[in-house]
PDB file of C-alpha atoms and ligand atoms in Angstrom:
ATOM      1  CA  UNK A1069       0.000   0.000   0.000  1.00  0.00           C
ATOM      2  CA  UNK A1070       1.396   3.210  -1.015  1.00  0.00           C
ATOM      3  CA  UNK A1071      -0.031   5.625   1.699  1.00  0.00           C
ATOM      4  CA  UNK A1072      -2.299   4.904   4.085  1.00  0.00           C
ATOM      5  CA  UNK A1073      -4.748   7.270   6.945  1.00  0.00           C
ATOM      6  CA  UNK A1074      -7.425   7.883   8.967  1.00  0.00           C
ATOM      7  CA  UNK A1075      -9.398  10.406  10.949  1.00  0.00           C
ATOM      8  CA  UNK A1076      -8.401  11.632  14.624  1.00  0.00           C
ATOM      9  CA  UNK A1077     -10.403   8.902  16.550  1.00  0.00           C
ATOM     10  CA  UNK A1078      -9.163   5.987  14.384  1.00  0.00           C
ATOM     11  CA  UNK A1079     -13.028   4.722  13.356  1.00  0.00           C
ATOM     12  CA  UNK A1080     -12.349   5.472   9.953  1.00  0.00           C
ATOM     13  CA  UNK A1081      -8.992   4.323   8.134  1.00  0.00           C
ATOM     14  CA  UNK A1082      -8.306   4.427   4.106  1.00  0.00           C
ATOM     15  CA  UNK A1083      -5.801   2.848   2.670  1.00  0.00           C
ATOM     16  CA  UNK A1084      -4.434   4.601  -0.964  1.00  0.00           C
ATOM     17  CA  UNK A1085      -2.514   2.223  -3.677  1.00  0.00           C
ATOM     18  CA  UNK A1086      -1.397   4.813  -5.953  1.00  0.00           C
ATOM     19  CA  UNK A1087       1.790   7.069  -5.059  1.00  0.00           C
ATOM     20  CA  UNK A1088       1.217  10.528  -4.259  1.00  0.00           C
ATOM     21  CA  UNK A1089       3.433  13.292  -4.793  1.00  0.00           C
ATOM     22  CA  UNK A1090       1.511  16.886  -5.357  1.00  0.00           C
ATOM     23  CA  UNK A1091      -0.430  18.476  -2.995  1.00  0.00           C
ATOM     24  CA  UNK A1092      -3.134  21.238  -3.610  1.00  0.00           C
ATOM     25  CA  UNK A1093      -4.236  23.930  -1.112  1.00  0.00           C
ATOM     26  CA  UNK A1094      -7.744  25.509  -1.494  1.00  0.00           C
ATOM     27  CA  UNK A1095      -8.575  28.568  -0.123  1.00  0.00           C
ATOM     28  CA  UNK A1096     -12.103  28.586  -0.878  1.00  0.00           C
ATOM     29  CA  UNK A1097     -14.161  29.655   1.903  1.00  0.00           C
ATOM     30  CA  UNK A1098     -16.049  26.319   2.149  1.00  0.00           C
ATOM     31  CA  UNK A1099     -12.369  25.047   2.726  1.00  0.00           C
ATOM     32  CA  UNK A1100     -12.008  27.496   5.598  1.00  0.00           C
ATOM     33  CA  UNK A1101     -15.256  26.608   7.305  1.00  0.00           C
ATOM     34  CA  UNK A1102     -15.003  22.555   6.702  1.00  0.00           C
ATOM     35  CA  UNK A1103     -11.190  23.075   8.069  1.00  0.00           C
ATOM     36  CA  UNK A1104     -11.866  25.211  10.617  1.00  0.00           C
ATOM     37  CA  UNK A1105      -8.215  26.635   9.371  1.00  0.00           C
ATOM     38  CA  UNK A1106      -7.037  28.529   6.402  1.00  0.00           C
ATOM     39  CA  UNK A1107      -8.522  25.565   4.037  1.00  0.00           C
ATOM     40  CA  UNK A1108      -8.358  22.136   2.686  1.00  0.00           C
ATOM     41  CA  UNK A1109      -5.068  20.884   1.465  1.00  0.00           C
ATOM     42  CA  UNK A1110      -5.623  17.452  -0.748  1.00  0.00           C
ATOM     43  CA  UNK A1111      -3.882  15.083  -2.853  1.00  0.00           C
ATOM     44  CA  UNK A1112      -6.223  13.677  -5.833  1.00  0.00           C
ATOM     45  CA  UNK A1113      -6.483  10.175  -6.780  1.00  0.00           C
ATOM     46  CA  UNK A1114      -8.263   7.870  -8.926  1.00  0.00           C
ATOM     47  CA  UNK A1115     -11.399   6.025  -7.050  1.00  0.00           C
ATOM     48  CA  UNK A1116     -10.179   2.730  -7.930  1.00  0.00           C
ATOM     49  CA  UNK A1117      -6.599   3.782  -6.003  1.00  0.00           C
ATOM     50  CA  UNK A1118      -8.933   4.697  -2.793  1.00  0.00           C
ATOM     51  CA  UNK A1119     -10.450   2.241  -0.598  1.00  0.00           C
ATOM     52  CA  UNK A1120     -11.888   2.678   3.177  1.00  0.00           C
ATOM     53  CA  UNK A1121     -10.869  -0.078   4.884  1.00  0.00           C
ATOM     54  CA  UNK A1122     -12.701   0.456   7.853  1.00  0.00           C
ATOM     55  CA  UNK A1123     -15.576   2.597   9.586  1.00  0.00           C
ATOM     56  CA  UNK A1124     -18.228   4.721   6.893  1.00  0.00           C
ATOM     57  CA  UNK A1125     -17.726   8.125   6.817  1.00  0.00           C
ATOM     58  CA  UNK A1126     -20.350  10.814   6.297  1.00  0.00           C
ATOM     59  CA  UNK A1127     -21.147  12.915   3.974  1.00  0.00           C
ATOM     60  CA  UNK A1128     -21.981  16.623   3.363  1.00  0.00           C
ATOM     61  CA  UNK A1129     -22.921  18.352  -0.002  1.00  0.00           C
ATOM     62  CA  UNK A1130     -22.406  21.671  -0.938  1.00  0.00           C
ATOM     63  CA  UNK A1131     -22.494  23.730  -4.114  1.00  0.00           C
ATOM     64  CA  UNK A1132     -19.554  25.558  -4.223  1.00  0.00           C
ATOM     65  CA  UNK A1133     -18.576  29.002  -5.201  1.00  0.00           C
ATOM     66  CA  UNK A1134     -17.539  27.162  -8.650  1.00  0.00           C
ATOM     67  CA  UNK A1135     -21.689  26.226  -9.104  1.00  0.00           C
ATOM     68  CA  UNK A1136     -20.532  22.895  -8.846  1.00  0.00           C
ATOM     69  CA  UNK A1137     -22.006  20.708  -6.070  1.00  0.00           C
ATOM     70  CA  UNK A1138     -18.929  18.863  -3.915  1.00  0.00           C
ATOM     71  CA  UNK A1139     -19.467  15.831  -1.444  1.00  0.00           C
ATOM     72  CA  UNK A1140     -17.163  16.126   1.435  1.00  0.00           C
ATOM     73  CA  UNK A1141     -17.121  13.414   3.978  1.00  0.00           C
ATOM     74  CA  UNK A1142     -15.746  13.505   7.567  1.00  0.00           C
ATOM     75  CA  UNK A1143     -15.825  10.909  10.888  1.00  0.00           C
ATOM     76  CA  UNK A1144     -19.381  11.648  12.508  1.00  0.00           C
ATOM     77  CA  UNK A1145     -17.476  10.645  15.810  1.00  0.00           C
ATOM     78  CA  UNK A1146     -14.453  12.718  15.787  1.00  0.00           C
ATOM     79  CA  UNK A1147     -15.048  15.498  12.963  1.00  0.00           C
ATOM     80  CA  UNK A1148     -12.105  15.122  10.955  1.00  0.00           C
ATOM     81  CA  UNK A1149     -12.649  15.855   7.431  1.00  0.00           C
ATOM     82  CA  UNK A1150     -11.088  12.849   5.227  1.00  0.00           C
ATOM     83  CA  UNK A1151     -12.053  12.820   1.903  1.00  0.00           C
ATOM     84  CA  UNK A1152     -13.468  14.924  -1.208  1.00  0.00           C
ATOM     85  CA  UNK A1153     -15.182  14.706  -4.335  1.00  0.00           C
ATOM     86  CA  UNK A1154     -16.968  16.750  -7.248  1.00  0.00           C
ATOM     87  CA  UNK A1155     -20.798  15.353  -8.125  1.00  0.00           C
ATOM     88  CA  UNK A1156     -19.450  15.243 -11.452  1.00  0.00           C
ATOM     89  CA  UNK A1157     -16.521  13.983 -11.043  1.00  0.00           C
ATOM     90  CA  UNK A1158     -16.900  10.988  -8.734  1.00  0.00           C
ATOM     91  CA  UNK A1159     -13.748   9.349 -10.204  1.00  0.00           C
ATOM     92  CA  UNK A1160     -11.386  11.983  -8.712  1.00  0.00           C
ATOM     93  CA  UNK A1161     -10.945  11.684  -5.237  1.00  0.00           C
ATOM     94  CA  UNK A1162      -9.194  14.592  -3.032  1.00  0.00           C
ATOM     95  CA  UNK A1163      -8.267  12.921   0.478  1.00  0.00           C
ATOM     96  CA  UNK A1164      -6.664  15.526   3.105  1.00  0.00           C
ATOM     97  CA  UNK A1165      -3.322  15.499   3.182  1.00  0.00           C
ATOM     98  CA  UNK A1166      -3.835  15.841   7.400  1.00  0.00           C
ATOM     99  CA  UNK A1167      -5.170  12.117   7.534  1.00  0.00           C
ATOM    100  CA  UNK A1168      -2.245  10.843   5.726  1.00  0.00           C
ATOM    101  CA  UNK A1169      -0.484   8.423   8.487  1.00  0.00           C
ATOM    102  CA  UNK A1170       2.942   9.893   6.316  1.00  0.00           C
ATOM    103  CA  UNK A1171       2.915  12.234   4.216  1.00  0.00           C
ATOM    104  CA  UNK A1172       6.547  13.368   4.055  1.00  0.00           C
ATOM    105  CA  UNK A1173       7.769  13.750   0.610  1.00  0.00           C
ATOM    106  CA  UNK A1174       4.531  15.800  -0.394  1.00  0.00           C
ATOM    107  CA  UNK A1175       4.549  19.503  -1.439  1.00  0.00           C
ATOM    108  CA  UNK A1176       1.835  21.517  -2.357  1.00  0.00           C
ATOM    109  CA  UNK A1177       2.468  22.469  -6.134  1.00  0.00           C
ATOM    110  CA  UNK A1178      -0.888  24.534  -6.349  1.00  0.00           C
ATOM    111  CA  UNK A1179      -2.591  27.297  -4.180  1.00  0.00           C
ATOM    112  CA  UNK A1180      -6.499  28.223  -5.356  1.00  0.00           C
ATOM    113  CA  UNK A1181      -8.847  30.821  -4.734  1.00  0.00           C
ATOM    114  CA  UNK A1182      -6.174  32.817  -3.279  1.00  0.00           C
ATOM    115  CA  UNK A1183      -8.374  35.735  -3.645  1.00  0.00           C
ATOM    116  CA  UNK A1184     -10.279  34.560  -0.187  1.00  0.00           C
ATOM    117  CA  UNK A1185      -7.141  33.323   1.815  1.00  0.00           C
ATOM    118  CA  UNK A1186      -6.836  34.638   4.799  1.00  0.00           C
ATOM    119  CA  UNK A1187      -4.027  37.230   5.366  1.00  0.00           C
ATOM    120  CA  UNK A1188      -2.686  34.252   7.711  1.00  0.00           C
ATOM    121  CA  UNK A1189      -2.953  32.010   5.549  1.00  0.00           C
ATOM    122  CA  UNK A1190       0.813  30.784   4.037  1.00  0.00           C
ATOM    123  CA  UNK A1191       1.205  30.997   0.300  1.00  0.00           C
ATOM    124  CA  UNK A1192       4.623  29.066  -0.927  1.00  0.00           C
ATOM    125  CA  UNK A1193       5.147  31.118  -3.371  1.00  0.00           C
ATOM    126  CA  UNK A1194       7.391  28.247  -5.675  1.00  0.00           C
ATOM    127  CA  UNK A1195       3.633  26.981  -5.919  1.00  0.00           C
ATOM    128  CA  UNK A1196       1.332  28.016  -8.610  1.00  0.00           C
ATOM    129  CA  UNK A1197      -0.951  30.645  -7.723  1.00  0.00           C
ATOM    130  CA  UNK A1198      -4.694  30.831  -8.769  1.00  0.00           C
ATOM    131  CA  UNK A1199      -7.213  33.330  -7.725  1.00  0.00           C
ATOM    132  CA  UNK A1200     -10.304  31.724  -8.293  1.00  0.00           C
ATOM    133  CA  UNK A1201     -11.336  27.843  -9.541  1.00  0.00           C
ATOM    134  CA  UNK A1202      -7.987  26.681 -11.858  1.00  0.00           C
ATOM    135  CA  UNK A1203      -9.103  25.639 -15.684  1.00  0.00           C
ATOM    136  CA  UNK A1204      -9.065  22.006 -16.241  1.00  0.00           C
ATOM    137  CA  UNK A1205      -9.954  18.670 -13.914  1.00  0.00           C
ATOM    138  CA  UNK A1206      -7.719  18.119 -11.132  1.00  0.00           C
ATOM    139  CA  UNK A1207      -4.622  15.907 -12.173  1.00  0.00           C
ATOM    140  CA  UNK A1208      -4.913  12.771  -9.943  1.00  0.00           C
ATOM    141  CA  UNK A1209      -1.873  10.235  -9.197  1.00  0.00           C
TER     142      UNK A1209
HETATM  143 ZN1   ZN B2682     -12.977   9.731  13.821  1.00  0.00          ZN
HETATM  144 ZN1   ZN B2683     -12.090  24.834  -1.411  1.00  0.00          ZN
END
């Protein structure tokens, strides 16, 4: 197994069998509030690479600022938010890179909707830097 996690409690684990190298941080306000911190920071993956391999996780839709309507799930025990994906997209998963049991050897490539980051919120700025939603589907490992 290439990378494996879970949320704080340890009810729910995952278990990812693809390699995962980039990293991308939204800023989104949805980010903020679901994060309770300056946003979500995720590494995409094909489904078939993602399995849970224990607990169910729940799951909470929203349409985001993009119009488009995103299903994030999170432990209903513990809170932690664990996993992402687009309605119309449900072959791209984004899993937080917080859950990841290791995830040394990951940078974040990509910063969006940097327009609503907080002003404590840390930009790298060797990372690509997009105001709003980025053009094109989210590359997955
Ligand atoms: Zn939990
Ligand atoms: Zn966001």
């Amino acid at each position: 197994m290439a990378h494996t996690g879970g949320c704080l409690c340890g009810a729910i684990r995952y278990a990812v069998d693809a390699p995962l190298r980039e990293l991308r941080a939204c800023h989104c306000i949805d980010c903020q509030r679901a994060s309770g911190a300056h946003g979500a920071v995720v590494a995409f993956v094909r489904r078939e690479h993602f399995r849970i391999v224990q607990g169910t996780a729940k799951r909470y839709a929203k349409k985001a600022d993009s119009g488009r309507t995103l299903f994030r799930y999170f432990c209903g025990d513990c809170g932690s938010s664990l996993y992402s994906y687009r309605e119309n997209m449900p072959e791209v998963i984004g899993v937080r890179a917080g859950t990841l049991d290791d995830s040394s050897g990951l940078r974040i490539t990509a910063h969006i909707w940097t327009k609503s980051a907080p002003p404590w919120s840390y930009l790298d700025p060797a990372a690509r830097q997009v105001p709003g939603q980025p053009e094109g589907p989210p590359r997955p490992a």
